[in-house]
Short mmCIF file of C-alpha atoms and ligand atoms in Angstrom, two decimals:
data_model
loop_
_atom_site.label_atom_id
_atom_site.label_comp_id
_atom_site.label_asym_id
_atom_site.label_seq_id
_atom_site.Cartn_x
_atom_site.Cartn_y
_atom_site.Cartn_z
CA UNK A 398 -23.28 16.62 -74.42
CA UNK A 399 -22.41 20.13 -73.46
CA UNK A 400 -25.21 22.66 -74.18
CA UNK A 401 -25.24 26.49 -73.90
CA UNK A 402 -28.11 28.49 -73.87
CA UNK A 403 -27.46 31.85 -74.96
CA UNK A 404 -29.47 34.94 -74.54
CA UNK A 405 -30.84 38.11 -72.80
CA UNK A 406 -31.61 38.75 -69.26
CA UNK A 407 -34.99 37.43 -69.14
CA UNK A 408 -34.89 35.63 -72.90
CA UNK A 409 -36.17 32.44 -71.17
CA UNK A 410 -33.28 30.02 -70.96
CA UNK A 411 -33.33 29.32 -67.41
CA UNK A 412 -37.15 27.83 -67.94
CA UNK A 413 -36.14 25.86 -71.29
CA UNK A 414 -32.97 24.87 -69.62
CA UNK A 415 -34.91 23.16 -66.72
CA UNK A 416 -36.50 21.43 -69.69
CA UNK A 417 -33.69 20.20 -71.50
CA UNK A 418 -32.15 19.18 -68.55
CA UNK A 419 -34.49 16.33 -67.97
CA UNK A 420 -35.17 15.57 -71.29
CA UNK A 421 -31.14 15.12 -71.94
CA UNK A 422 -30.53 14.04 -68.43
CA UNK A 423 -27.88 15.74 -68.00
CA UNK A 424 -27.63 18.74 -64.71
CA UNK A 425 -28.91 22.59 -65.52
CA UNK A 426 -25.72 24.22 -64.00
CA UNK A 427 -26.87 28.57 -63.91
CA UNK A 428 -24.14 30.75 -62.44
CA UNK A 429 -27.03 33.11 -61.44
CA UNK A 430 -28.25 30.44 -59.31
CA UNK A 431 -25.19 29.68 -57.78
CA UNK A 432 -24.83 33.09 -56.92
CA UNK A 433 -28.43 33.41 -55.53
CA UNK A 434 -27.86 30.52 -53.32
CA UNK A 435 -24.59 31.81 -52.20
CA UNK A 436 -26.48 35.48 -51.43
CA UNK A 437 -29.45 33.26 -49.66
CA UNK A 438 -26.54 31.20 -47.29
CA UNK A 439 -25.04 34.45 -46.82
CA UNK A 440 -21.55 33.55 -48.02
CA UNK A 441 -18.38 35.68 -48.68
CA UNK A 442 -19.13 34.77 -52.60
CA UNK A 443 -22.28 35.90 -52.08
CA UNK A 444 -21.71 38.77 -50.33
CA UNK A 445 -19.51 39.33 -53.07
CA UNK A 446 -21.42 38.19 -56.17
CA UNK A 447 -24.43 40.50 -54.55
CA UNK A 448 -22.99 43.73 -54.48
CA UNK A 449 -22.62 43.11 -58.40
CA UNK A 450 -25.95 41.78 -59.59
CA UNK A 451 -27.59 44.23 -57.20
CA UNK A 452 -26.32 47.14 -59.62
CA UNK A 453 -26.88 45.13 -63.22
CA UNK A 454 -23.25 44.13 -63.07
CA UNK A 455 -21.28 40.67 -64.42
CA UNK A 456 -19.31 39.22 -61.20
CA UNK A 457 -15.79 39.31 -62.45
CA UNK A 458 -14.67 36.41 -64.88
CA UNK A 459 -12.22 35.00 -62.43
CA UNK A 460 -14.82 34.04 -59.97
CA UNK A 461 -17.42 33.03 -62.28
CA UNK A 462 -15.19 30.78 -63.88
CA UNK A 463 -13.62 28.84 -61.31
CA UNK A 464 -17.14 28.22 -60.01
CA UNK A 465 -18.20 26.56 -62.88
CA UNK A 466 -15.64 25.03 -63.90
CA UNK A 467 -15.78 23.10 -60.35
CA UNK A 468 -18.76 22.30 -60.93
CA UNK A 469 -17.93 20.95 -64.39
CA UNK A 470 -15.78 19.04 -62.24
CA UNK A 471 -18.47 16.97 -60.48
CA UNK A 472 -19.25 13.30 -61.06
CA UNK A 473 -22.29 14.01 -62.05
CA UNK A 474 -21.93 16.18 -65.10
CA UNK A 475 -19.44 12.90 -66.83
CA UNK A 476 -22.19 12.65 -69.41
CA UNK A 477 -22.40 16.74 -69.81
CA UNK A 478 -24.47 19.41 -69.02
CA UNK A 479 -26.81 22.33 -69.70
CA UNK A 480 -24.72 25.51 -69.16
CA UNK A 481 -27.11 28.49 -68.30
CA UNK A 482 -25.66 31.91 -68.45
CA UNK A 483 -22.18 30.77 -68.69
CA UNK A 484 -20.15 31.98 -70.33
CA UNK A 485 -21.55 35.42 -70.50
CA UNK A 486 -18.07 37.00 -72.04
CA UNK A 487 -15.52 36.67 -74.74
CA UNK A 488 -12.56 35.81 -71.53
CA UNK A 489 -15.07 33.19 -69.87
CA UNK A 490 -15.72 32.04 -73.00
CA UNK A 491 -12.21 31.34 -73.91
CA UNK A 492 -11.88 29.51 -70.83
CA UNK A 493 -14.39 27.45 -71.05
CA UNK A 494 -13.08 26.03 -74.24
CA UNK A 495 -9.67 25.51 -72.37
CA UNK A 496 -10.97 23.61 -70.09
CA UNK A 497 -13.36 21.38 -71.76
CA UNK A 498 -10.25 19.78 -73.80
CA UNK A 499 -8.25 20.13 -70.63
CA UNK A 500 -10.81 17.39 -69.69
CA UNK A 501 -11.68 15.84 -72.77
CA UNK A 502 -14.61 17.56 -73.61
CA UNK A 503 -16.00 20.32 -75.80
CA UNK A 504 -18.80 22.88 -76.16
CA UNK A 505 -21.44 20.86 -78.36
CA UNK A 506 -23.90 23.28 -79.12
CA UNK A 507 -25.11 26.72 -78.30
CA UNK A 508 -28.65 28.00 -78.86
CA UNK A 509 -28.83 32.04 -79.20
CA UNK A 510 -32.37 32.85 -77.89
CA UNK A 511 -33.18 36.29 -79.82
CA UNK A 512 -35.18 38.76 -77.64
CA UNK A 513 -35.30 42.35 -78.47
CA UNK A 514 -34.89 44.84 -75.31
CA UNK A 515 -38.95 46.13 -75.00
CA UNK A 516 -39.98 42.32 -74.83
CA UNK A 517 -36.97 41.89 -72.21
CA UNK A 518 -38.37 45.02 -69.96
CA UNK A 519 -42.33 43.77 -69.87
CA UNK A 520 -41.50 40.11 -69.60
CA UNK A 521 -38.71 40.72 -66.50
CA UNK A 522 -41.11 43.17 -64.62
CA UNK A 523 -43.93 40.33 -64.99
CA UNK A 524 -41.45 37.84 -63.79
CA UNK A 525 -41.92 36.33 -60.37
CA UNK A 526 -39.68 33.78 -58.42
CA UNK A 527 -39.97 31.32 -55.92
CA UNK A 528 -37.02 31.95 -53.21
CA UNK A 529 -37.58 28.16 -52.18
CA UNK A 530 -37.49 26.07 -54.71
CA UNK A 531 -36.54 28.64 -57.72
CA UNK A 532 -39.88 28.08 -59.48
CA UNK A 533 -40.44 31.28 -62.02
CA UNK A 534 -43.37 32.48 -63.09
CA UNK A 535 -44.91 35.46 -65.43
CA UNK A 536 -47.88 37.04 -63.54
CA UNK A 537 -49.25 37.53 -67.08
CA UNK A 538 -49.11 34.68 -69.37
CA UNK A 539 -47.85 31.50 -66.67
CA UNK A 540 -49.11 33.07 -63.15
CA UNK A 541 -49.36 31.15 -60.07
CA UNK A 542 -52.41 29.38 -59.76
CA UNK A 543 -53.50 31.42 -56.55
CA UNK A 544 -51.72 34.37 -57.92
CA UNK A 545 -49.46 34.71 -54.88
CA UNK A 546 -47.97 31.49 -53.89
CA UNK A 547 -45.78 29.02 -55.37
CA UNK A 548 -47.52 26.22 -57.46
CA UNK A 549 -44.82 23.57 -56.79
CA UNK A 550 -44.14 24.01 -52.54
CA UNK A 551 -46.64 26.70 -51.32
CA UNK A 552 -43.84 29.62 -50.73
CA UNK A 553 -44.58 33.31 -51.65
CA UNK A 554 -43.30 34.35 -55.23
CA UNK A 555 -41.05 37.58 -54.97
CA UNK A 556 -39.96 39.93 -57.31
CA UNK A 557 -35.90 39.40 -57.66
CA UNK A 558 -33.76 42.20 -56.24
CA UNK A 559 -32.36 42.78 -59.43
CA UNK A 560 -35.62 42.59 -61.47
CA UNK A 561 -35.99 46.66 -60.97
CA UNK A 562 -36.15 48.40 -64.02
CA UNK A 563 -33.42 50.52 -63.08
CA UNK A 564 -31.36 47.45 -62.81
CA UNK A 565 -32.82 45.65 -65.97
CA UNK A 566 -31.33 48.71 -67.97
CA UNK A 567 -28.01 48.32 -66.68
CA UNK A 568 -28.20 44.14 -67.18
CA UNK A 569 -29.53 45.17 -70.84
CA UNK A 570 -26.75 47.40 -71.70
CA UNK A 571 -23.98 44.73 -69.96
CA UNK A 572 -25.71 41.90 -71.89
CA UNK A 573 -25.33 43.83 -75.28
CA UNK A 574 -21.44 44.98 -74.37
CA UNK A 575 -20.35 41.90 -72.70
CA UNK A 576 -22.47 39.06 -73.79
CA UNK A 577 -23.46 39.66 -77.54
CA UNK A 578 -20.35 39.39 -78.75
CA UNK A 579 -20.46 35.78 -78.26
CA UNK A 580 -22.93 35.52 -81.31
CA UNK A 581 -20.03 36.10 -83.58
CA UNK A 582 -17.56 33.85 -81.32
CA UNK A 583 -19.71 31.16 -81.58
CA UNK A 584 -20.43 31.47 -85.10
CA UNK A 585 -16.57 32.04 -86.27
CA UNK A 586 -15.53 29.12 -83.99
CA UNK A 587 -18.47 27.39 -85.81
CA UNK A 588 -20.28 25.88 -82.83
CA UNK A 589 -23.41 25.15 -84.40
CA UNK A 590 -25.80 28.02 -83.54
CA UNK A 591 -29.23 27.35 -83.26
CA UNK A 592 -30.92 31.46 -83.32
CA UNK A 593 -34.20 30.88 -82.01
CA UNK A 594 -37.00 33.84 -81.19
CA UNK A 595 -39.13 33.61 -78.51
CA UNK A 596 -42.30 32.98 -80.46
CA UNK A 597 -43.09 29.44 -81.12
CA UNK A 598 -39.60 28.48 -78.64
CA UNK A 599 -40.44 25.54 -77.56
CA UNK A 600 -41.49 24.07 -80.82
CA UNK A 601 -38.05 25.45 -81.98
CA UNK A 602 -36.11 23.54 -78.98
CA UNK A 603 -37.87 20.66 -79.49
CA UNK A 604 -36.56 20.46 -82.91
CA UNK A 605 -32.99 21.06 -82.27
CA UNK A 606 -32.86 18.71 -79.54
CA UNK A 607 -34.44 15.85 -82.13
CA UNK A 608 -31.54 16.89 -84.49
CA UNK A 609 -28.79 16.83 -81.65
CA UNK A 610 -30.21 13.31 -80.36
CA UNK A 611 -29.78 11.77 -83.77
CA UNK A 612 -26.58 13.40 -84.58
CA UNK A 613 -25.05 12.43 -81.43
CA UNK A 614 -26.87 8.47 -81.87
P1 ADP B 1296 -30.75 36.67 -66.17
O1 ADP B 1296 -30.42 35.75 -67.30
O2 ADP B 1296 -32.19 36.94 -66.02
O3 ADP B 1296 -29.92 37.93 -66.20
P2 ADP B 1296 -29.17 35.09 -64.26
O4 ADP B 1296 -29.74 34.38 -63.10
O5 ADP B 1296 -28.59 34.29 -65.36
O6 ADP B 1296 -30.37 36.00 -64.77
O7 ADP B 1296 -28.05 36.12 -63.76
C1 ADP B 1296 -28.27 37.03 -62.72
C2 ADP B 1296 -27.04 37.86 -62.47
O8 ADP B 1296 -25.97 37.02 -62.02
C3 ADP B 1296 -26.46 38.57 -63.70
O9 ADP B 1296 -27.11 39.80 -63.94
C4 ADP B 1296 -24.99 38.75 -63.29
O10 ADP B 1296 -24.84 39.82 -62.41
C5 ADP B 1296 -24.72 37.46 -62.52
N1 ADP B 1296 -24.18 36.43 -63.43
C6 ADP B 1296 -24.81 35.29 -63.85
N2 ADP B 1296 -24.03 34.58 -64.69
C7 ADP B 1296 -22.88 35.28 -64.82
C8 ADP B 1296 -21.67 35.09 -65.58
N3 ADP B 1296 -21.50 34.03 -66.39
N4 ADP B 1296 -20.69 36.03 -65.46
C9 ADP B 1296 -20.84 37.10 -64.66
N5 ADP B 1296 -21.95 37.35 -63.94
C10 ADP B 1296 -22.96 36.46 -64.01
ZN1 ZN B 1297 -41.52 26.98 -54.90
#
Protein backbone atom coordinates (compact mmCIF):
# COMPACT_ATOMS: atom_id res chain seq x y z
CA UNK A 1 0.00 0.00 0.00
CA UNK A 2 1.15 3.44 -0.94
CA UNK A 3 0.33 6.10 1.72
CA UNK A 4 0.74 9.92 1.63
CA UNK A 5 0.64 12.02 4.42
CA UNK A 6 -0.27 15.39 3.57
CA UNK A 7 0.11 18.55 5.48
CA UNK A 8 1.87 21.70 6.86
CA UNK A 9 5.37 22.25 7.85
CA UNK A 10 5.21 21.07 11.27
CA UNK A 11 1.40 19.39 10.97
CA UNK A 12 2.92 16.20 12.49
CA UNK A 13 3.24 13.66 9.71
CA UNK A 14 6.75 12.85 10.04
CA UNK A 15 5.91 11.53 13.86
CA UNK A 16 2.57 9.63 12.69
CA UNK A 17 4.42 8.46 9.69
CA UNK A 18 7.11 6.74 11.89
CA UNK A 19 3.98 5.17 13.33
CA UNK A 20 2.32 3.89 10.44
CA UNK A 21 5.33 2.72 9.16
CA UNK A 22 5.64 -0.06 11.64
CA UNK A 23 2.26 -0.68 12.10
CA UNK A 24 1.87 -1.27 8.06
CA UNK A 25 5.38 -2.49 7.74
CA UNK A 26 6.06 -0.91 5.07
CA UNK A 27 9.46 1.96 4.94
CA UNK A 28 8.70 5.89 6.01
CA UNK A 29 10.50 7.35 2.89
CA UNK A 30 10.66 11.72 3.88
CA UNK A 31 12.40 13.75 1.18
CA UNK A 32 13.27 16.18 4.05
CA UNK A 33 15.22 13.50 5.51
CA UNK A 34 16.93 12.56 2.59
CA UNK A 35 17.93 15.93 2.17
CA UNK A 36 19.08 16.35 5.84
CA UNK A 37 21.22 13.36 5.54
CA UNK A 38 22.61 14.49 2.31
CA UNK A 39 23.38 18.20 4.12
CA UNK A 40 24.86 16.04 7.28
CA UNK A 41 27.35 13.79 4.63
CA UNK A 42 28.03 16.96 3.04
CA UNK A 43 27.05 15.96 -0.48
CA UNK A 44 26.69 17.98 -3.77
CA UNK A 45 22.70 17.24 -3.27
CA UNK A 46 23.04 18.48 -0.13
CA UNK A 47 24.92 21.26 -0.69
CA UNK A 48 22.37 21.82 -3.09
CA UNK A 49 19.10 20.87 -1.36
CA UNK A 50 20.59 23.24 1.66
CA UNK A 51 20.88 26.40 0.12
CA UNK A 52 16.97 25.90 -0.51
CA UNK A 53 15.50 24.74 2.78
CA UNK A 54 17.86 27.17 4.49
CA UNK A 55 15.64 30.10 2.95
CA UNK A 56 11.95 28.25 3.33
CA UNK A 57 12.31 27.10 -0.24
CA UNK A 58 10.97 23.61 -2.18
CA UNK A 59 14.27 21.97 -3.86
CA UNK A 60 13.27 21.97 -7.46
CA UNK A 61 10.82 19.11 -8.64
CA UNK A 62 13.38 17.53 -10.86
CA UNK A 63 15.62 16.59 -8.06
CA UNK A 64 13.10 15.76 -5.59
CA UNK A 65 11.58 13.47 -7.85
CA UNK A 66 14.18 11.39 -9.16
CA UNK A 67 15.21 10.87 -5.53
CA UNK A 68 12.22 9.35 -4.62
CA UNK A 69 11.32 7.75 -7.19
CA UNK A 70 14.78 5.71 -6.72
CA UNK A 71 13.97 5.05 -3.77
CA UNK A 72 10.52 3.78 -4.78
CA UNK A 73 12.75 1.72 -6.71
CA UNK A 74 14.24 -0.30 -3.83
CA UNK A 75 13.48 -3.91 -2.95
CA UNK A 76 12.31 -3.06 -0.02
CA UNK A 77 9.38 -0.80 -0.67
CA UNK A 78 7.70 -4.11 -3.15
CA UNK A 79 4.93 -4.17 -0.59
CA UNK A 80 4.66 -0.07 -0.56
CA UNK A 81 5.40 2.65 1.46
CA UNK A 82 4.67 5.68 3.64
CA UNK A 83 5.46 8.77 1.48
CA UNK A 84 6.27 11.80 3.81
CA UNK A 85 6.34 15.17 2.23
CA UNK A 86 6.30 13.90 -1.22
CA UNK A 87 4.85 15.08 -3.40
CA UNK A 88 4.71 18.58 -2.14
CA UNK A 89 3.47 20.07 -5.78
CA UNK A 90 0.95 19.73 -8.50
CA UNK A 91 4.32 18.65 -11.19
CA UNK A 92 5.70 16.07 -8.47
CA UNK A 93 2.49 15.06 -8.01
CA UNK A 94 1.80 14.25 -11.54
CA UNK A 95 4.83 12.31 -11.59
CA UNK A 96 4.37 10.36 -9.03
CA UNK A 97 1.23 9.00 -10.51
CA UNK A 98 3.31 8.28 -13.75
CA UNK A 99 5.42 6.36 -12.22
CA UNK A 100 3.51 4.27 -9.88
CA UNK A 101 1.63 2.62 -13.06
CA UNK A 102 4.95 2.79 -14.85
CA UNK A 103 5.61 0.12 -12.13
CA UNK A 104 2.42 -1.28 -11.42
CA UNK A 105 1.44 0.57 -8.62
CA UNK A 106 -0.74 3.46 -7.49
CA UNK A 107 -1.19 6.14 -4.82
CA UNK A 108 -3.64 4.29 -2.27
CA UNK A 109 -4.49 6.83 0.04
CA UNK A 110 -3.63 10.29 1.17
CA UNK A 111 -4.39 11.73 4.61
CA UNK A 112 -4.60 15.78 4.63
CA UNK A 113 -3.50 16.68 8.22
CA UNK A 114 -5.36 20.21 8.76
CA UNK A 115 -3.23 22.69 10.82
CA UNK A 116 -3.94 26.30 10.74
CA UNK A 117 -0.67 28.66 10.47
CA UNK A 118 -0.60 30.11 14.49
CA UNK A 119 -0.64 26.34 15.67
CA UNK A 120 2.17 25.70 12.87
CA UNK A 121 4.43 28.81 14.31
CA UNK A 122 4.19 27.71 18.31
CA UNK A 123 4.39 24.02 17.63
CA UNK A 124 7.70 24.41 15.05
CA UNK A 125 9.49 26.89 17.48
CA UNK A 126 8.83 24.18 20.38
CA UNK A 127 10.10 21.56 18.07
CA UNK A 128 13.43 19.95 18.85
CA UNK A 129 15.44 17.25 16.84
CA UNK A 130 17.81 14.72 17.40
CA UNK A 131 20.75 15.14 14.62
CA UNK A 132 21.59 11.35 15.40
CA UNK A 133 19.01 9.35 15.20
CA UNK A 134 16.17 11.97 13.95
CA UNK A 135 14.16 11.60 17.18
CA UNK A 136 11.70 14.90 17.43
CA UNK A 137 10.47 16.26 20.24
CA UNK A 138 8.14 19.37 21.50
CA UNK A 139 9.88 21.00 24.53
CA UNK A 140 6.27 21.66 25.63
CA UNK A 141 3.90 18.88 25.43
CA UNK A 142 6.56 15.57 24.49
CA UNK A 143 10.04 17.07 25.93
CA UNK A 144 13.02 15.06 26.47
CA UNK A 145 13.06 13.40 29.60
CA UNK A 146 16.26 15.37 30.84
CA UNK A 147 15.12 18.29 28.86
CA UNK A 148 18.32 18.45 26.80
CA UNK A 149 19.29 15.14 25.51
CA UNK A 150 17.89 12.64 23.31
CA UNK A 151 15.58 9.98 25.00
CA UNK A 152 16.34 7.20 22.46
CA UNK A 153 20.64 7.47 22.06
CA UNK A 154 21.78 10.22 24.54
CA UNK A 155 22.66 13.00 21.68
CA UNK A 156 21.83 16.75 22.23
CA UNK A 157 18.38 17.85 20.66
CA UNK A 158 18.91 20.98 18.32
CA UNK A 159 16.74 23.37 16.97
CA UNK A 160 16.66 22.68 12.92
CA UNK A 161 18.32 25.35 10.78
CA UNK A 162 15.26 25.98 9.14
CA UNK A 163 12.99 26.00 12.25
CA UNK A 164 13.61 30.06 12.51
CA UNK A 165 10.62 31.90 12.39
CA UNK A 166 11.82 33.88 9.65
CA UNK A 167 12.12 30.72 7.74
CA UNK A 168 8.81 29.09 9.04
CA UNK A 169 7.02 32.15 7.30
CA UNK A 170 8.53 31.59 4.09
CA UNK A 171 7.86 27.44 4.40
CA UNK A 172 4.16 28.64 5.43
CA UNK A 173 3.58 30.79 2.51
CA UNK A 174 5.41 27.95 -0.03
CA UNK A 175 3.27 25.26 1.66
CA UNK A 176 -0.02 27.29 0.98
CA UNK A 177 1.20 28.25 -2.88
CA UNK A 178 2.83 25.08 -3.74
CA UNK A 179 1.49 22.36 -1.60
CA UNK A 180 -2.30 23.12 -0.89
CA UNK A 181 -3.29 22.77 -4.07
CA UNK A 182 -2.94 19.15 -3.79
CA UNK A 183 -6.16 19.10 -1.54
CA UNK A 184 -8.21 19.63 -4.61
CA UNK A 185 -5.86 17.21 -6.82
CA UNK A 186 -6.37 14.62 -4.60
CA UNK A 187 -9.92 15.08 -4.15
CA UNK A 188 -10.79 15.53 -8.10
CA UNK A 189 -8.56 12.50 -8.87
CA UNK A 190 -10.64 10.95 -6.00
CA UNK A 191 -7.84 9.41 -3.93
CA UNK A 192 -9.65 8.86 -0.90
CA UNK A 193 -8.85 11.79 1.45
CA UNK A 194 -8.84 11.24 4.91
CA UNK A 195 -8.87 15.42 6.44
CA UNK A 196 -7.81 14.92 9.82
CA UNK A 197 -7.08 17.97 12.56
CA UNK A 198 -4.56 17.72 14.88
CA UNK A 199 -6.75 17.29 17.93
CA UNK A 200 -7.59 13.81 18.80
CA UNK A 201 -4.91 12.63 15.53
CA UNK A 202 -3.99 9.69 16.55
CA UNK A 203 -7.37 8.37 17.42
CA UNK A 204 -8.24 9.65 13.86
CA UNK A 205 -5.19 7.56 12.21
CA UNK A 206 -5.92 4.78 14.03
CA UNK A 207 -9.24 4.64 12.50
CA UNK A 208 -8.34 5.08 8.96
CA UNK A 209 -5.69 2.63 9.11
CA UNK A 210 -8.48 -0.07 10.61
CA UNK A 211 -10.60 0.93 7.51
CA UNK A 212 -7.58 0.67 4.97
CA UNK A 213 -6.51 -2.84 6.60
CA UNK A 214 -9.95 -4.27 5.99
CA UNK A 215 -10.47 -2.74 2.68
CA UNK A 216 -7.26 -3.88 1.42
CA UNK A 217 -7.97 -7.75 3.35
P1 LIG B 1 8.43 20.05 7.29
O1 LIG B 1 7.29 19.15 6.91
O2 LIG B 1 8.49 20.37 8.73
O3 LIG B 1 8.50 21.27 6.42
P2 LIG B 1 10.39 18.34 5.91
O4 LIG B 1 11.48 17.61 6.58
O5 LIG B 1 9.30 17.55 5.28
O6 LIG B 1 9.82 19.32 7.03
O7 LIG B 1 11.00 19.31 4.79
C1 LIG B 1 12.06 20.19 5.05
C2 LIG B 1 12.42 20.97 3.81
O8 LIG B 1 12.91 20.07 2.80
C3 LIG B 1 11.26 21.69 3.12
O9 LIG B 1 11.02 22.96 3.70
C4 LIG B 1 11.77 21.80 1.67
O10 LIG B 1 12.70 22.83 1.54
C5 LIG B 1 12.51 20.48 1.50
N1 LIG B 1 11.61 19.45 0.94
C6 LIG B 1 11.11 18.36 1.58
N2 LIG B 1 10.29 17.65 0.77
C7 LIG B 1 10.27 18.30 -0.41
C8 LIG B 1 9.59 18.09 -1.67
N3 LIG B 1 8.75 17.05 -1.85
N4 LIG B 1 9.81 18.98 -2.66
C9 LIG B 1 10.64 20.03 -2.50
N5 LIG B 1 11.29 20.30 -1.35
C10 LIG B 1 11.11 19.45 -0.32
ZN1 LIG C 1 18.57 10.41 19.18
Amino acid sequence: MILMLLGAPGAGKGTQAVKLAEILKIPHISTGDIFRANIKNRTELGQLAASYINNGLLVPDEVTVAIVEDRLSQPDCVDGAILDGFPRTIPQAEKLDAFLESIGKKLDVVVNIVVDDQAVIERISQRRVCPNCKATYHLGHRPPKNGVNCDACGHEVVLRDDDTPEVIAKRLKEYHSSTEPLVDYYKEKGNLIESIGVDGIQESLDNTIRALIMRNA
